[in-house]
CSV table of C-alpha atoms and ligand atoms in Angstrom, one decimal:
chain,number,residue,atom,x,y,z
J,1,UNK,CA,-55.5,18.0,-6.7
J,2,UNK,CA,-53.3,19.0,-9.4
J,3,UNK,CA,-53.6,22.3,-11.4
J,4,UNK,CA,-55.0,20.5,-14.3
J,5,UNK,CA,-57.4,17.9,-12.8
J,6,UNK,CA,-60.6,19.8,-13.3
J,7,UNK,CA,-59.9,20.7,-17.0
J,8,UNK,CA,-61.5,18.4,-19.4
J,9,UNK,CA,-60.9,20.3,-22.6
J,10,UNK,CA,-57.7,20.0,-24.7
J,11,UNK,CA,-55.1,22.6,-24.9
J,12,UNK,CA,-52.9,23.1,-28.0
J,13,UNK,CA,-50.0,25.5,-28.3
J,14,UNK,CA,-49.2,26.5,-31.9
J,15,UNK,CA,-45.8,28.1,-32.5
J,16,UNK,CA,-43.5,28.8,-35.3
J,17,UNK,CA,-41.5,31.6,-36.8
J,18,UNK,CA,-43.0,34.7,-38.3
J,19,UNK,CA,-43.3,33.8,-42.1
J,20,UNK,CA,-44.0,30.1,-41.4
J,21,UNK,CA,-47.8,30.8,-42.0
J,22,UNK,CA,-48.9,29.9,-38.7
J,23,UNK,CA,-51.4,32.7,-38.5
J,24,UNK,CA,-53.0,31.6,-41.7
J,25,UNK,CA,-53.0,28.0,-40.5
J,26,UNK,CA,-54.5,28.9,-37.1
J,27,UNK,CA,-57.3,30.8,-38.7
J,28,UNK,CA,-58.2,28.0,-41.0
J,29,UNK,CA,-58.2,25.6,-38.1
J,30,UNK,CA,-60.7,27.9,-36.2
J,31,UNK,CA,-63.0,28.0,-39.2
J,32,UNK,CA,-62.8,24.3,-39.8
J,33,UNK,CA,-63.2,22.9,-36.3
J,34,UNK,CA,-64.8,23.7,-32.9
J,35,UNK,CA,-61.5,24.8,-31.5
J,36,UNK,CA,-61.5,28.3,-29.7
J,37,UNK,CA,-58.6,30.7,-30.2
J,38,UNK,CA,-57.4,32.5,-27.1
J,39,UNK,CA,-57.0,36.2,-27.6
J,40,UNK,CA,-53.6,37.4,-26.2
J,41,UNK,CA,-52.8,40.9,-24.6
J,42,UNK,CA,-49.9,42.8,-26.2
J,43,UNK,CA,-48.4,46.3,-25.7
J,44,UNK,CA,-47.8,46.6,-29.6
J,45,UNK,CA,-49.9,49.1,-31.5
J,46,UNK,CA,-52.9,47.8,-33.5
J,47,UNK,CA,-52.3,47.4,-37.2
J,48,UNK,CA,-54.9,49.1,-39.5
J,49,UNK,CA,-57.1,45.9,-39.9
J,50,UNK,CA,-56.8,44.8,-36.2
J,51,UNK,CA,-59.7,45.0,-33.8
J,52,UNK,CA,-59.2,45.3,-30.0
J,53,UNK,CA,-60.6,42.2,-28.2
J,54,UNK,CA,-60.5,40.2,-31.3
J,55,UNK,CA,-57.2,40.1,-32.7
J,56,UNK,CA,-55.5,41.1,-29.4
J,57,UNK,CA,-56.3,43.1,-26.2
J,58,UNK,CA,-54.2,46.1,-26.8
J,59,UNK,CA,-52.9,47.4,-23.5
J,60,UNK,CA,-50.2,49.9,-22.2
J,61,UNK,CA,-47.0,48.7,-20.7
J,62,UNK,CA,-48.3,49.6,-17.2
J,63,UNK,CA,-51.4,47.6,-17.7
J,64,UNK,CA,-49.5,44.6,-18.9
J,65,UNK,CA,-47.1,44.8,-15.9
J,66,UNK,CA,-50.0,45.0,-13.5
J,67,UNK,CA,-51.5,41.8,-15.1
J,68,UNK,CA,-47.9,40.0,-14.5
J,69,UNK,CA,-48.0,41.3,-10.9
J,70,UNK,CA,-51.5,40.0,-10.4
J,71,UNK,CA,-50.7,36.6,-11.8
J,72,UNK,CA,-53.3,37.0,-14.4
J,73,UNK,CA,-51.2,35.5,-17.3
J,74,UNK,CA,-50.9,31.9,-18.2
J,75,UNK,CA,-47.4,32.9,-19.9
J,76,UNK,CA,-45.9,35.9,-21.2
J,77,UNK,CA,-42.8,37.0,-23.3
J,78,UNK,CA,-41.1,39.9,-24.8
J,79,UNK,CA,-41.3,39.5,-28.7
J,80,UNK,CA,-39.7,42.0,-30.9
J,81,UNK,CA,-39.5,44.6,-28.0
J,82,UNK,CA,-43.2,44.2,-26.9
J,83,UNK,CA,-44.9,42.3,-24.2
J,84,UNK,CA,-47.3,39.4,-25.4
J,85,UNK,CA,-49.2,37.2,-23.0
J,86,UNK,CA,-52.1,34.8,-22.5
J,87,UNK,CA,-54.8,35.8,-20.2
J,88,UNK,CA,-55.2,32.7,-17.9
J,89,UNK,CA,-58.9,33.0,-16.8
J,90,UNK,CA,-60.6,32.7,-20.1
J,91,UNK,CA,-58.3,29.6,-21.1
J,92,UNK,CA,-59.1,27.9,-17.8
J,93,UNK,CA,-62.8,28.6,-18.1
J,94,UNK,CA,-63.0,27.3,-21.7
J,95,UNK,CA,-61.1,24.1,-20.6
J,96,UNK,CA,-63.4,23.6,-17.6
J,97,UNK,CA,-66.4,23.8,-20.2
J,98,UNK,CA,-64.6,21.0,-22.2
J,99,UNK,CA,-63.6,23.2,-25.1
J,100,UNK,CA,-60.6,22.6,-27.2
J,101,UNK,CA,-58.4,25.8,-26.8
J,102,UNK,CA,-55.7,27.0,-29.2
J,103,UNK,CA,-52.8,29.3,-28.2
J,104,UNK,CA,-50.9,30.9,-31.0
J,105,UNK,CA,-47.8,32.1,-29.2
J,106,UNK,CA,-44.0,32.1,-29.6
J,107,UNK,CA,-41.8,29.3,-28.3
J,108,UNK,CA,-40.8,31.2,-25.1
J,109,UNK,CA,-44.3,31.3,-24.1
J,110,UNK,CA,-45.1,27.7,-25.3
J,111,UNK,CA,-42.3,26.4,-22.9
J,112,UNK,CA,-44.0,28.2,-19.9
J,113,UNK,CA,-47.4,26.7,-20.8
J,114,UNK,CA,-45.9,23.2,-21.0
J,115,UNK,CA,-44.4,23.8,-17.5
J,116,UNK,CA,-47.6,24.9,-16.1
J,117,UNK,CA,-50.0,22.6,-18.0
J,118,UNK,CA,-48.0,19.5,-18.9
J,119,UNK,CA,-50.9,17.9,-20.8
J,120,UNK,CA,-50.7,20.9,-23.4
J,121,UNK,CA,-49.9,19.6,-26.9
J,122,UNK,CA,-47.4,21.6,-28.9
J,123,UNK,CA,-47.6,22.0,-32.6
J,124,UNK,CA,-44.5,23.6,-34.4
J,125,UNK,CA,-45.1,25.2,-37.9
J,126,UNK,CA,-42.0,25.4,-39.9
J,127,UNK,CA,-41.2,26.7,-43.3
J,128,UNK,CA,-39.8,24.3,-46.0
J,129,UNK,CA,-36.5,25.9,-45.8
J,130,UNK,CA,-34.7,29.1,-44.6
J,131,UNK,CA,-34.3,30.2,-48.1
J,132,UNK,CA,-38.1,30.0,-48.7
J,133,UNK,CA,-38.7,31.8,-45.4
J,134,UNK,CA,-36.4,34.5,-46.4
J,135,UNK,CA,-38.3,34.8,-49.7
J,136,UNK,CA,-41.5,35.0,-47.9
J,137,UNK,CA,-40.5,37.8,-45.6
J,138,UNK,CA,-39.1,39.8,-48.5
J,139,UNK,CA,-42.1,39.2,-50.5
J,140,UNK,CA,-44.7,40.4,-48.0
J,141,UNK,CA,-42.8,43.9,-48.2
J,142,UNK,CA,-43.4,44.7,-44.5
J,143,UNK,CA,-39.9,45.0,-43.2
J,144,UNK,CA,-36.6,46.6,-44.2
J,145,UNK,CA,-33.5,44.3,-44.7
J,146,UNK,CA,-32.2,44.6,-41.1
J,147,UNK,CA,-35.6,43.5,-39.6
J,148,UNK,CA,-35.7,40.6,-41.9
J,149,UNK,CA,-32.3,39.6,-40.8
J,150,UNK,CA,-33.6,39.9,-37.2
J,151,UNK,CA,-36.7,37.7,-37.9
J,152,UNK,CA,-34.6,35.0,-39.6
J,153,UNK,CA,-32.3,34.9,-36.4
J,154,UNK,CA,-35.4,34.6,-34.1
J,155,UNK,CA,-36.7,31.8,-36.5
J,156,UNK,CA,-33.5,29.8,-36.2
J,157,UNK,CA,-33.6,30.3,-32.5
J,158,UNK,CA,-37.3,29.4,-32.1
J,159,UNK,CA,-36.9,26.2,-34.3
J,160,UNK,CA,-33.8,25.1,-32.4
J,161,UNK,CA,-35.3,25.8,-29.1
J,162,UNK,CA,-38.5,24.2,-29.9
J,163,UNK,CA,-36.6,21.0,-31.2
J,164,UNK,CA,-34.3,20.7,-28.2
J,165,UNK,CA,-37.2,21.2,-25.6
J,166,UNK,CA,-38.7,18.0,-26.8
J,167,UNK,CA,-42.1,19.4,-26.0
J,168,UNK,CA,-43.4,20.1,-29.5
J,169,UNK,CA,-44.5,16.6,-30.5
J,170,UNK,CA,-46.0,17.7,-33.7
J,171,UNK,CA,-44.4,19.4,-36.6
J,172,UNK,CA,-45.9,20.6,-39.8
J,173,UNK,CA,-43.7,21.7,-42.8
J,174,UNK,CA,-46.0,24.5,-44.4
J,175,UNK,CA,-45.0,23.9,-48.0
J,176,UNK,CA,-48.5,23.3,-49.7
J,177,UNK,CA,-51.0,25.3,-47.6
J,178,UNK,CA,-54.0,23.1,-48.0
J,179,UNK,CA,-51.9,19.9,-47.1
J,180,UNK,CA,-50.7,21.9,-43.9
J,181,UNK,CA,-54.2,22.9,-43.0
J,182,UNK,CA,-55.4,19.3,-43.2
J,183,UNK,CA,-52.5,18.0,-41.1
J,184,UNK,CA,-53.3,20.7,-38.4
J,185,UNK,CA,-57.0,20.0,-38.3
J,186,UNK,CA,-56.2,16.3,-38.1
J,187,UNK,CA,-53.9,16.8,-35.1
J,188,UNK,CA,-56.4,19.0,-33.2
J,189,UNK,CA,-59.6,17.1,-34.0
J,190,UNK,CA,-58.1,13.7,-34.0
J,191,UNK,CA,-55.9,13.3,-30.9
B,1,LIG,P1,-47.4,39.7,-34.1
B,1,LIG,O1,-47.0,41.0,-33.6
B,1,LIG,O2,-47.0,39.4,-35.5
B,1,LIG,O3,-49.0,39.6,-34.0
B,1,LIG,O4,-46.8,38.5,-33.3
B,1,LIG,C1,-45.5,38.4,-33.0
B,1,LIG,C2,-45.3,37.1,-32.4
B,1,LIG,O5,-45.7,37.1,-31.0
B,1,LIG,C3,-45.8,35.8,-32.8
B,1,LIG,O6,-44.8,34.9,-33.0
B,1,LIG,C4,-46.9,35.4,-32.2
B,1,LIG,O7,-47.1,34.0,-32.3
B,1,LIG,C5,-46.4,35.9,-30.8
B,1,LIG,N1,-47.4,35.9,-29.8
B,1,LIG,C6,-48.8,36.3,-29.9
B,1,LIG,N2,-49.5,36.2,-28.8
B,1,LIG,C7,-48.6,35.8,-27.9
B,1,LIG,C8,-48.8,35.4,-26.5
B,1,LIG,O8,-49.9,35.7,-25.9
B,1,LIG,N3,-47.8,35.1,-25.8
B,1,LIG,C9,-46.5,34.9,-26.5
B,1,LIG,N4,-45.5,34.3,-25.8
B,1,LIG,N5,-46.4,35.0,-27.9
B,1,LIG,C10,-47.3,35.6,-28.5
């Protein structure tokens, strides 16, 4: 019996650089479909509007490392100096119930999921151009120039790595938001 043989639901991995709009697209997908979003664990601090258990499970580095040691994570990665990971139990339970499950995770994590669960479907969200990505990162006013440069570097790396892995079979260029949402909903509900 393979790892996946008792799973009947579909698993989607949505990745893309920060500023690609993948968070907005994923939220719209959840509102417009029956897909369920997995809640990740992270060691980063909660933002002012973020709720523990809804946006993330906010945990300490020690707690995160004990989850790694216990094999409780489907995948994990260090992103911008913090741990992020997908709790395996809830995802497997939802899939066994036949639900469509969505992971919004970075490419490092996505590649681990494709190794462990080869039937997972990868969707890469990309900005229309690097210039536009730069403009979006500047206009949200969250980061200083040095941090923006770091995010652009990671964006280049993520897109190149996703492309060369050949595992992200779908790619959505997030230019017009409504068009991009429709594409994502069609991929997740139609395939
Ligand atoms: P943020 O701190 O902006 O919420 O997320 C930073 C990055 O971490 C994003 O690219 C997001 O997709 C990624 N991320 C969030 N949760 C997970 C996770 O469980 N695993 C991995 N590998 N990346 C994650």
